[in-house]
Amino acid sequence: MSLFSKLSRRVLFREPQEYQSLFESGSQEDQQQAPAGDRRQFKRKKAETERLADLINQDVPLPTDLQEIKQTLGKLFRSPENNDVVIRQFIIGMEPPLQALMVFYDGLADKSTQNMAILQPLMFFPSLRPDPGKKLVDSLMDRVAESLLPGNEVVTVRNYQELADNVMNGLTVVVVDGQDRALAVETRAWEHRGISTPQVEAVIRGPQEAFTEQIRANITLVRKYLRRTSLVSKFVKVGEMSQAQCAIMYLDDIANPQLVEEVLRRLQSLKADFIHESGILEQMVQDTDTPLSPQALSTERPDRVAANLIEGRVAILVDGNPWVLIVPTTFFSLMQAAEDAYIRWPGGTFARVVRYVGLAVAMLLPAFYVAAVTYHQDFIPTDLLLAMTGAREAVPFPTILEILMMELAFELIREAGIRIPGTVGTTLGIVGALILGQAAVAANIVSPILIVVVAVTALGSFAIPNYELSVSVRMLRFVYLLLAVFLGLFGIVAGLFVHAALLVQMRSFGVPFLAPLTPMTASSPDYLWRGPVWQQERRPDYLDPLRSRRQPRISRGWTRHKRKGGGGDGGGK
Amino acid sequence: MSESPKIGLREAVGLLTIFLVAKAFIPYLAFIFDWGLSGTWLIVLAHLPLGVVGVLVLVWLLNRHPGKTIVEIGEELVGPIPNIFLALMLLIFLIGLVALELRQFGEFLLTAFLPNTPLSVVLLAFMAAMLAVAYMGIDTLARVAWLFFLPFLFGVFVLLALTANLWESHGLYPLLGPGPWGLVKGVGSTLGVGSDIILLAIIAPFLASGVMRTVGLATVLISGLTVFSIILVTSMVYPFPVAHELVLPIFEVSRAINLGRFLVRLETIFLPLWMFAGLISMTAGLYGAAAVTARILKMPYYRPFLFPISVIVIAVSFLFPNIISAVQISFNLLITWSVVPVGLVVGTLLAAEIWRSRKNQQKGGPKSGDGPRSGAARGGLRTKPSGKGT
C-alpha cells in the first residue's frame, strides 16, 4: 500500500485498519495486523466460500450419491444456519423403495402444491413400470417426470448451478438416490402485490392498470395489449452476487435486429454485484453519465410499453420492479404522456405545449427574474418595475440570495414531503409552503413577487411528465441562476447554447437524443405536437424498424367508400 | 466509436446561413450605407447573383475533389509549399473574422445590455461557450444551428414585420442612391460580404455526396434575402442619413417597435436570437480556423488547436482601442478586402485545376479530378448506362 493511500485512509477516511484488512485478501500487510486466530478462521472461511462458489460457477455435475448431495446442498444453502431453506428427505414407495429428497425455500414455494404434486404421488402412488426392454433405474427420472409428478412445469436439472437457480426462483427440486439428474417442479407462490392503478403516470382517460413487482405478470400485461405471435420476451440474468431476472420484450417483425442485439449485448455484459431495480440497470446500460437527462424512458404503464414496442423500441423488465425501461428514447418521448394519444389531437397537442412551457419555466424563470432585476431593469414595464422595487424596498438581501433561499426552502419541502408518509407529507407540503412563504414575506426576507416566481417554477417542474427529467431540470435551474447572476440574459443564452450542444450530442442506444428534430428524420406528427391518429402513418425513421409504415395513407376507409344505398354522411336510412 | 462527422443538408444550410447572416446583427454592416445611401438595398440585391456565381464556382472545384477540404485540394493542385501560403491566408482571414466579430458582439452587449460589465469578462464568456461547442465537433454545431435556424429566420422576419407601422417609403428614394456608377462602386467595394461562404470548402468532406450545390445555392439565396430584407426595412424605418449614424442598426429597429402600450421594448425578446446567431457564427469560424490549421500540419485532429487559436482570437480582438476603430477596421477588412484572400485562394486553385485538366486532356489521360469518386459527388455513382442504346 502506497504512502498516499495510507495517509488518505488514516487522515481522510479514518477507517479502522483491523476490520478493513478482513476484506482485503491481496494485502498482506493489513492481514498481518489481525490476530492469528482470526486470520486462520478468515482463511478457512474464504477457502470454503471459494469452493462453494466453484460448485456454482464451474457447472459441477450432480453426483449420484444422495447423502453426498444432501451434505453439499447443506453447505451451499448454509443449512442449518439458514432457516429458510428446507431439505426434506423422503422415500419413494416403490419396489424396492428409493431414497429421495426435495429442497426448496420456505415462503417461495407453495406447500399445497408440493404436497399434492410431489409428495403424495411419489410416496403413495409410485406404480412405475419400466419401458419395454429397459431397466427401470435407467429411465427412472424420465418416468417420474412423465408419470408421477403432475406439476405443470417439470425441468431436468443436471448440475449444482441449475439446481441452485431453480431453488432460488421458488421451484422445488427433487433428487433421487442413484440418479445423476434431479427434477425441478414449478411451485412458485411467493407473496406479491396485485395489479393496481398507476401511481405516478395517472391518466383521466385510458387504461387504469400498472405493472407490479412480478415479471411474469408484467409480461402478461404487455402481451394482453399486443396479441402478436412475433412479440418476443427473452429472459436474461443480470448481476453477479444476486442475479436479477430481467427480460427484454420486442416485436420480432418490427424492431431493428441490431438494436435488439445491442440491448442484449449490454445486458449480458454486466458484471455488477446487485442490480435489483430498473433505475440501477438504467445507469449500467445508458450511453453516457450526463446529468442533463435520462436516456431511457421508465414507465409503469403496460399500454405505453405496448405502444412503444409497436414503434420498434425494446422494453427491459426487471423482476421485482414495477418500472419498465424503454430504449432507445428521445427527448420528445420523455415529454409525452400516455393520455396525449387517448384524447383528441387538439387536446393532446395543447397538453404538450403546456408541458413544454412548464419545462421552460421550471428551468429558466428564476434565472430570467434574477437577470431582469439585476441587469436589465429597463426591460420591465415601468409600472411593474415600480411595484417590484416597492416590494423589494424593505428586503435586505440581494435578489440572488433571496431566490436561492426560497428555492432551497422549496426543495426541502419537496424532499421532506416525499420522505414523510402519506397524508402527513401532503399536509407538510401545503402548510410548509404557505407558512414559509407568508412568514418570509411578512419578515421582509423575500419580496412577494419572488414567491410568485418560485411557485410558478415549482408548478412548471410538476408539469414535466418524466420524474428523472424533472429532477435534472431542477438541478439545471441552479446552473442557470448562477449564469444569470454573473452575466444576465447573455449568461442564460450562452448556457442554453452549450446545453443545446450537449443534448444534440447525447445518444440513447445509438439514437440521437433530439431525433427526429435534429438530425431531421422522417416521422409521424408525434413529437413536438400530437397529430391526428389517422395521420400517424410512419414509424420513427431513427429507429430504422423492419416495417416503416404503420398504416396506409388512407387509414379511414369510410372516408373513401360510401355506404351502399346510404344517405351520405351519417346517413340514417 | 470514432466516426467522421456527418452533416445533413438542412444542418449545413442552417450553419452556413447563420454564419453569413450574423454580421447583420453587429455594427459594421451600417457602413455599407456609406456606399449605397438610400439605394443600399440594391447593393445587397446585386450581391445575390454574384454570390450565386461564386458559390457555383466553389462547388465545381470542390466536386472535382470529393472528400477533401480546400487545403487538401490546394496541396494536390499547387503543391505543398505554395499551398501553405494559400492556407495561411485562409487561416488569417478566419481568425480575423472571429476576432472582429467577437469584439463587436462584446461591445454590442456592453452597449445594450451589460453596461457595467468589463469587456474582458464578456469576451471570455463568449469564448468559453464557443470553445465548449467547437470541441464537441462540427456535426454537433451544425445540428445546433439547424435547431435554431427556423426560429432564427422566423424571429428576424417577425421583428421586421412588427415595424410595418414605421415604414416610410420615402426612405428608399432617390431609388438609385448615389447613382448607377456609385452603386457599381458600392457593389465592388463590398464584395467581401459573402467571403464567409469559404466555410463550405472546409466542411465539404462531411457533407453527403451530391448535396453541395444545393447547400451552396440555398445558403446564398436565404442569407442574401435575409440581409436584403434587414437593409430594406432599416432604410424605411431610419431613412438615410439616420441609418448611417446607427451604431446597431437592427437593434435600433427592434427598439423602434411600438404597437400599443405593451408591445414595446421588444429587443429583449430578440436578444437571444442575436446571441445565438453570434455564438453559432463565431464557433463555426473558430472550428474553421482550427480545422485549417490541422490540415496545414497534416494532423487528423483539430481539437489541440482550439485553445491556442482561441487565445490568438482573444488577443486580436483586444487590439482595437475602441468600438469605433473596431467597427471601421472590421468593415474595411471583412466587407471590403476579405474578397482578396478568399478570391486569391479560390482563383488560384481554379486556375490550377483548369490548367491541369487541359494538360491531362492534351496527354489524352483522364481529366483532373475525374477519379472514380468524382462522379459520386456530382450526383451518385452511375452503374448503368444513362441512355437507350448505349
Coordinates of C-alpha atoms in Angstrom, one line a residue, chain A residues 375-376 378-379 381 383 486-490 493-494 496-498 500-502 504-505 507 512 514 517-520, chain B residues 10-11 109 113-114 121-122 125-126 129 133 136 140-141 143-144 146-147 261 265 268 271-272 275-276 279-280 283:
Chain A
Y375 CA -29.1 43.7 -15.0
H376 CA -32.0 44.5 -17.3
D378 CA -35.2 48.6 -18.5
F379 CA -36.8 45.5 -19.9
P381 CA -42.5 47.9 -18.0
D383 CA -45.4 50.3 -13.7
F486 CA -22.8 36.8 -13.4
L487 CA -23.8 37.7 -17.0
G488 CA -27.5 38.4 -17.0
L489 CA -29.5 37.3 -20.1
F490 CA -26.3 36.8 -22.0
V493 CA -28.2 32.4 -23.7
A494 CA -24.6 31.2 -23.5
L496 CA -28.5 27.4 -23.5
F497 CA -26.1 27.3 -26.4
V498 CA -23.8 24.8 -24.6
A500 CA -28.3 22.5 -26.6
A501 CA -25.0 21.2 -28.0
L502 CA -24.7 18.7 -25.2
V504 CA -27.6 17.2 -29.5
Q505 CA -24.5 15.1 -28.8
R507 CA -27.4 9.3 -27.7
P512 CA -29.5 10.8 -31.4
L514 CA -33.0 15.1 -30.3
L517 CA -35.8 17.2 -35.0
T518 CA -32.0 17.1 -35.4
P519 CA -30.9 15.2 -37.2
M520 CA -34.1 15.6 -39.1
Chain B
R10 CA -30.6 21.1 -43.6
E11 CA -27.9 21.3 -40.9
L109 CA -23.6 43.5 -25.4
F113 CA -27.4 45.1 -22.0
L114 CA -24.4 44.9 -19.7
V121 CA -15.5 39.1 -18.9
V122 CA -18.0 39.2 -21.8
A125 CA -17.6 34.1 -21.5
F126 CA -18.3 34.1 -25.3
A129 CA -19.1 28.8 -24.7
V133 CA -19.2 23.6 -28.5
M136 CA -17.8 18.8 -29.5
T140 CA -22.9 19.0 -33.2
L141 CA -22.6 22.6 -34.1
R143 CA -27.2 20.4 -35.5
V144 CA -27.5 23.1 -33.0
W146 CA -30.4 23.7 -37.5
L147 CA -32.2 23.5 -34.2
R261 CA -49.0 50.0 -24.6
R265 CA -39.2 47.3 -25.9
T268 CA -35.4 41.7 -25.1
L271 CA -31.7 39.3 -27.8
P272 CA -31.4 35.5 -27.6
M275 CA -26.7 36.0 -29.2
F276 CA -27.4 32.5 -30.6
L279 CA -22.3 32.2 -30.9
I280 CA -23.0 29.8 -33.8
T283 CA -18.0 28.9 -33.1

